[in-house]
Amino acid sequence: MKSSEKNIRKAAILLIALGPDISSSILKLLPDNLIQKVTYEIANIDYVEPYERDMVIEEFVEMASARQYILDGGIDYAKNLLTKALGTQRAMEIMDVLNQIQQKERPFAIARKADPHQLYNLLINEHPQTVALILCYIQPDKAAIVLSQFPSELQTEVAERIGMINRTSPSIIKKIEKIMEAKFSNIIDSESETIGGVKSLVDILNSVDRSTERNIIGNLETNQPDLAEIVKSNLFIFEDIVNLDRSSIQRILREVSNEDLALALKGASEKVVNVVFSNMSKRAAEMLKEDIQFMGPVRLSTVEEAQFKIVGIIRRLDEVGEIIIGRGDQDTVIV
């Protein structure tokens, strides 16, 4: 049974348990399409086990309490109270459900599901006040990306309007939302989720055996060379060096220049830095630490470029079999 079907059944069981007087009042508040689904489910329920009824009522009470906690003291307050009362796992489950509900209840839900490029194309020709209102309701990081793509004059005008927005009539929001949803629905499927892409492919390739990976990459290099380069650069990231064995790390360090290594470690985590230093002689490690210390501020792009160079060396050594990059549980080393 799908989660949506389960939720309809839970709603039906709850209304049955509450009795006809209370249930009829609740049904009046629901959208027509939901009323049809719930009443159809009620009509098809012959019998409800007492334990199932009790579970549904208990879940409803937990959800209602959690929403009240949020109103009383905010998200963190609600999370703390739920954790103390129900435990960490159950508290997280309830907060996840409430977050999903709140996302659906907030205006411009379809805009929050659009990617920044789609939003830019849809909003670039809209009135600045409309753009400002919509940006207030979508994720801040997504709003920032969209705003940064606008011409400078429009950026300023939209920013000023966002700063001036205090209250907006619900009827106006509903009206704008209806108009924008009609436009968004032409290119955005409100029920779709973002799946696939380079990250998904990399995650899969990181788990397959080496021969499968080489076969797929080889075909991509022939058919989609640009995609192949992006995938290869993401298959092994610089931070993954901590997962290599000592002999592999030492082999890599012999190929890397001190300048690139110092730059790469400038933006690396403490764990990576410690792993690298532990695979060097004491004198070499001290000299490298001095180089990093006296290097001064460095642009992030410069650090990433140095890390990318080292990743290229790692993948080359892996290709010729001088080191081994693990691939899930399917890589077996035979001694």
Coordinates of C-alpha atoms in Angstrom, one line a residue:
M1 CA 0.0 0.0 0.0
K2 CA 1.4 3.5 -1.0
S3 CA 1.9 6.0 1.8
S4 CA -0.9 8.2 0.4
E5 CA -3.3 5.3 0.6
K6 CA -2.2 4.5 4.1
N7 CA -2.8 8.1 5.1
I8 CA -6.3 8.0 3.6
R9 CA -7.0 4.8 5.6
K10 CA -5.7 6.4 8.8
A11 CA -7.9 9.5 8.2
A12 CA -11.0 7.2 7.6
I13 CA -10.3 5.2 10.8
L14 CA -9.9 8.4 12.8
L15 CA -13.2 9.8 11.6
I16 CA -14.9 6.5 12.4
A17 CA -13.5 6.6 15.9
L18 CA -14.5 10.2 16.5
G19 CA -18.1 9.5 15.6
P20 CA -20.5 11.1 13.1
D21 CA -21.1 14.4 14.8
I22 CA -17.4 15.4 15.0
S23 CA -16.5 13.7 11.8
S24 CA -19.1 15.6 9.7
S25 CA -17.7 18.9 11.0
I26 CA -14.2 17.9 10.1
L27 CA -15.2 16.7 6.6
K28 CA -16.6 20.1 5.8
L29 CA -13.2 21.6 6.1
L30 CA -11.5 19.2 3.7
P31 CA -11.0 19.8 -0.1
D32 CA -13.6 18.1 -2.3
N33 CA -11.1 15.5 -3.8
L34 CA -10.0 14.5 -0.3
I35 CA -13.6 14.2 1.0
Q36 CA -14.3 11.8 -1.9
K37 CA -11.3 9.6 -1.1
V38 CA -11.9 9.5 2.7
T39 CA -15.6 8.8 2.4
Y40 CA -15.0 6.1 -0.1
E41 CA -12.5 4.5 2.3
I42 CA -14.9 4.8 5.2
A43 CA -17.6 3.1 3.0
N44 CA -15.2 0.2 2.3
I45 CA -14.0 -0.4 5.9
D46 CA -16.1 -3.3 7.4
Y47 CA -14.1 -3.7 10.6
V48 CA -11.1 -2.1 12.3
E49 CA -9.0 -4.0 14.7
P50 CA -8.9 -2.3 18.1
Y51 CA -5.0 -2.1 18.1
E52 CA -5.1 -0.4 14.7
R53 CA -7.7 2.1 15.9
D54 CA -5.7 2.8 19.0
M55 CA -2.5 3.3 16.9
V56 CA -4.2 5.8 14.6
I57 CA -5.6 7.8 17.6
E58 CA -2.3 7.8 19.3
E59 CA -0.5 9.1 16.2
F60 CA -3.2 11.8 15.8
V61 CA -2.7 12.9 19.4
E62 CA 1.1 13.0 18.9
M63 CA 0.8 15.0 15.7
A64 CA -1.7 17.5 17.3
S65 CA 0.6 17.9 20.3
A66 CA 3.6 18.4 18.1
R67 CA 1.9 21.1 16.1
Q68 CA 0.8 22.9 19.3
Y69 CA 4.4 22.7 20.6
I70 CA 5.6 24.4 17.4
L71 CA 3.0 27.2 17.8
D72 CA 4.0 27.6 21.5
G73 CA 7.7 27.7 21.1
G74 CA 8.9 26.9 17.6
I75 CA 10.6 23.9 15.9
D76 CA 13.4 23.4 18.4
Y77 CA 11.1 23.6 21.3
A78 CA 8.8 21.0 19.8
K79 CA 11.6 18.7 18.9
N80 CA 13.0 18.8 22.4
L81 CA 9.6 18.1 24.1
L82 CA 8.9 15.3 21.6
T83 CA 12.3 13.7 22.2
K84 CA 11.9 13.7 26.0
A85 CA 8.3 12.3 25.7
L86 CA 8.7 9.8 22.9
G87 CA 12.4 9.2 22.2
T88 CA 14.7 10.5 19.5
Q89 CA 13.5 8.2 16.7
R90 CA 9.8 8.8 17.1
A91 CA 10.3 12.5 17.5
M92 CA 12.2 12.6 14.2
E93 CA 9.5 10.7 12.4
I94 CA 6.8 13.1 13.7
M95 CA 8.8 16.2 12.8
D96 CA 9.5 14.9 9.3
V97 CA 5.7 14.3 8.7
L98 CA 4.9 17.8 10.1
N99 CA 7.6 19.4 7.9
Q100 CA 6.0 17.7 4.8
I101 CA 2.6 18.9 5.8
Q102 CA 3.7 22.4 6.4
Q103 CA 5.5 22.5 3.0
K104 CA 2.3 21.5 1.3
E105 CA 0.2 24.0 3.4
R106 CA 2.5 27.0 2.7
P107 CA 1.7 29.1 -0.4
F108 CA 3.7 28.5 -3.6
A109 CA 4.5 24.9 -2.9
I110 CA 5.0 24.2 -6.6
A111 CA 7.6 27.0 -6.7
R112 CA 9.5 25.4 -3.9
K113 CA 9.7 22.2 -6.0
A114 CA 11.1 24.0 -9.1
D115 CA 14.8 24.2 -9.6
P116 CA 16.4 27.7 -9.7
H117 CA 16.8 27.8 -13.5
Q118 CA 13.1 27.0 -14.0
L119 CA 12.2 29.7 -11.4
Y120 CA 14.4 32.3 -13.1
N121 CA 12.8 31.6 -16.5
L122 CA 9.3 31.9 -15.0
L123 CA 9.9 35.0 -12.9
I124 CA 12.2 37.1 -15.0
N125 CA 9.2 38.8 -16.8
E126 CA 6.9 39.0 -13.8
H127 CA 6.2 42.2 -11.8
P128 CA 8.9 42.8 -9.1
Q129 CA 6.3 42.8 -6.4
T130 CA 5.1 39.3 -7.5
V131 CA 8.7 38.1 -7.7
A132 CA 9.5 39.5 -4.2
L133 CA 6.4 37.8 -2.7
I134 CA 7.3 34.4 -4.2
L135 CA 10.9 34.6 -3.1
C136 CA 9.7 35.1 0.4
Y137 CA 8.0 31.7 0.4
I138 CA 10.7 29.5 -1.2
Q139 CA 13.8 28.1 0.3
P140 CA 16.3 31.0 1.1
D141 CA 19.2 29.3 -0.8
K142 CA 17.1 28.8 -3.9
A143 CA 15.8 32.4 -3.6
A144 CA 19.4 33.6 -3.4
I145 CA 20.4 31.7 -6.6
V146 CA 17.4 33.1 -8.5
L147 CA 18.0 36.6 -7.3
S148 CA 21.6 36.5 -8.2
Q149 CA 20.7 35.7 -11.8
F150 CA 18.6 38.8 -12.3
P151 CA 20.0 42.0 -13.9
S152 CA 21.4 44.3 -11.2
E153 CA 18.5 46.8 -11.4
L154 CA 15.9 44.1 -11.0
Q155 CA 18.0 42.6 -8.1
T156 CA 17.8 45.9 -6.2
E157 CA 14.1 46.5 -6.9
V158 CA 13.1 43.0 -5.8
A159 CA 15.4 43.2 -2.7
E160 CA 13.8 46.5 -1.7
R161 CA 10.3 45.1 -2.1
I162 CA 11.2 42.0 -0.1
G163 CA 12.5 44.3 2.7
M164 CA 9.3 46.3 2.6
I165 CA 6.9 43.4 2.7
N166 CA 5.2 43.2 6.1
R167 CA 1.8 41.7 5.6
T168 CA -0.1 40.6 2.5
S169 CA -3.7 39.8 2.3
P170 CA -4.4 36.0 2.1
S171 CA -6.8 36.6 -0.8
I172 CA -4.1 38.3 -2.8
I173 CA -1.6 35.5 -2.1
K174 CA -4.2 33.0 -3.2
K175 CA -4.9 34.9 -6.4
I176 CA -1.2 35.2 -7.3
E177 CA -0.6 31.6 -6.3
K178 CA -3.4 30.4 -8.6
I179 CA -2.0 32.5 -11.6
M180 CA 1.5 31.3 -11.0
E181 CA 0.5 27.7 -10.5
A182 CA -1.1 27.7 -14.0
K183 CA 2.2 29.0 -15.5
F184 CA 4.4 26.6 -13.4
S185 CA 2.3 23.6 -14.2
N186 CA 3.2 23.8 -17.9
I187 CA 6.8 22.9 -17.2
I188 CA 6.8 21.6 -13.6
D189 CA 5.2 18.4 -12.5
S190 CA 4.1 19.2 -8.9
E191 CA 4.2 15.5 -8.0
S192 CA 7.6 14.8 -9.4
E193 CA 10.8 14.5 -7.4
T194 CA 14.3 15.4 -8.4
I195 CA 16.1 12.1 -9.2
G196 CA 18.9 10.9 -11.3
G197 CA 21.7 13.2 -12.4
V198 CA 25.5 13.0 -12.0
K199 CA 25.3 12.5 -8.2
S200 CA 23.0 9.5 -8.6
L201 CA 25.3 8.0 -11.3
V202 CA 28.4 8.6 -9.2
D203 CA 26.8 7.0 -6.1
I204 CA 25.9 3.9 -8.2
L205 CA 29.3 3.7 -9.9
N206 CA 31.1 4.0 -6.5
S207 CA 29.3 0.7 -5.5
V208 CA 29.8 -1.4 -8.6
D209 CA 32.7 -3.6 -9.4
R210 CA 35.7 -2.2 -11.2
S211 CA 35.0 -3.9 -14.6
T212 CA 31.4 -2.6 -14.7
E213 CA 32.6 0.9 -13.8
R214 CA 35.3 0.9 -16.6
N215 CA 32.8 -0.4 -19.1
I216 CA 30.3 2.3 -18.3
I217 CA 32.9 5.1 -18.3
G218 CA 34.4 3.8 -21.5
N219 CA 31.1 4.0 -23.3
L220 CA 30.4 7.4 -21.8
E221 CA 33.8 8.7 -23.1
T222 CA 32.7 7.6 -26.6
N223 CA 29.1 8.8 -26.5
Q224 CA 29.1 11.6 -23.9
P225 CA 32.7 12.8 -23.3
D226 CA 31.7 15.9 -21.3
L227 CA 29.5 13.8 -19.0
A228 CA 32.3 11.2 -18.7
E229 CA 34.7 13.9 -17.5
I230 CA 32.3 15.2 -14.9
V231 CA 31.5 11.7 -13.6
K232 CA 35.2 10.7 -13.4
S233 CA 36.0 13.9 -11.4
N234 CA 33.3 13.1 -8.9
L235 CA 33.9 9.3 -8.6
F236 CA 36.7 9.9 -6.1
I237 CA 36.9 13.2 -4.2
F238 CA 39.9 14.5 -2.3
E239 CA 38.4 13.8 1.1
D240 CA 38.1 10.1 0.2
I241 CA 41.9 9.8 0.6
V242 CA 41.2 8.8 4.2
N243 CA 39.7 5.6 3.0
L244 CA 42.9 4.4 1.2
D245 CA 45.5 2.1 2.8
R246 CA 48.9 3.5 3.9
S247 CA 50.9 2.1 1.0
S248 CA 48.5 3.7 -1.5
I249 CA 48.6 7.1 0.2
Q250 CA 52.4 7.0 0.3
R251 CA 52.5 6.0 -3.3
I252 CA 50.3 9.0 -4.2
L253 CA 52.4 11.4 -2.1
R254 CA 55.5 10.5 -4.2
E255 CA 53.6 11.8 -7.3
V256 CA 52.3 15.0 -5.8
S257 CA 54.2 18.3 -5.8
N258 CA 54.7 20.0 -2.4
E259 CA 53.0 23.1 -3.7
D260 CA 49.8 21.3 -4.8
L261 CA 49.7 19.2 -1.6
A262 CA 50.1 22.4 0.6
L263 CA 47.3 24.1 -1.3
A264 CA 45.0 21.0 -1.2
L265 CA 45.5 20.6 2.5
K266 CA 44.8 24.3 3.1
G267 CA 41.1 23.6 2.6
A268 CA 40.9 20.0 3.8
S269 CA 39.3 18.6 6.9
E270 CA 41.4 17.9 10.0
K271 CA 41.0 14.1 9.4
V272 CA 42.5 14.4 5.9
V273 CA 45.4 16.5 7.1
N274 CA 46.2 14.1 9.9
V275 CA 46.1 11.1 7.5
V276 CA 48.5 12.8 5.1
F277 CA 50.9 13.9 7.8
S278 CA 50.9 10.4 9.3
N279 CA 52.1 9.0 6.0
M280 CA 55.0 11.3 5.7
S281 CA 58.4 11.4 7.5
K282 CA 58.5 13.7 10.5
R283 CA 60.8 16.2 8.7
A284 CA 58.7 16.3 5.5
A285 CA 55.5 16.8 7.6
E286 CA 57.1 19.7 9.5
M287 CA 58.2 21.4 6.3
L288 CA 54.7 21.0 4.8
K289 CA 53.1 22.4 7.9
E290 CA 55.4 25.5 7.7
D291 CA 54.5 25.9 4.0
I292 CA 50.8 25.8 4.8
Q293 CA 51.3 28.2 7.8
F294 CA 53.1 30.8 5.8
M295 CA 51.0 30.5 2.7
G296 CA 48.4 33.1 3.9
P297 CA 44.8 33.4 2.5
V298 CA 44.1 31.4 -0.6
R299 CA 41.1 31.4 -2.9
L300 CA 38.8 28.5 -2.7
S301 CA 39.0 27.9 -6.4
T302 CA 42.8 27.6 -6.1
V303 CA 42.5 25.0 -3.3
E304 CA 39.9 23.0 -5.3
E305 CA 42.1 23.1 -8.4
A306 CA 45.0 21.6 -6.4
Q307 CA 42.7 18.9 -5.0
F308 CA 41.4 18.1 -8.4
K309 CA 45.0 17.6 -9.7
I310 CA 45.7 15.2 -6.9
V311 CA 42.4 13.3 -7.5
G312 CA 43.5 13.0 -11.2
I313 CA 46.8 11.4 -10.0
I314 CA 44.9 9.0 -7.7
R315 CA 42.6 7.9 -10.5
R316 CA 45.6 7.4 -12.9
L317 CA 47.4 5.3 -10.4
D318 CA 44.2 3.3 -9.8
E319 CA 43.8 2.7 -13.5
V320 CA 47.3 1.2 -13.9
G321 CA 46.8 -0.9 -10.8
E322 CA 49.5 0.8 -8.6
I323 CA 46.9 1.6 -5.9
I324 CA 43.4 0.2 -5.2
I325 CA 40.3 2.3 -4.7
G326 CA 37.7 0.2 -3.0
R327 CA 34.3 -0.3 -4.7
G328 CA 31.7 -1.4 -2.2
D329 CA 32.0 -5.0 -1.1
Q330 CA 32.9 -6.4 -4.6
D331 CA 36.6 -5.5 -4.6
T332 CA 38.7 -8.4 -3.3
V333 CA 42.4 -8.2 -3.0
I334 CA 44.2 -11.5 -3.5
V335 CA 47.6 -11.7 -1.8

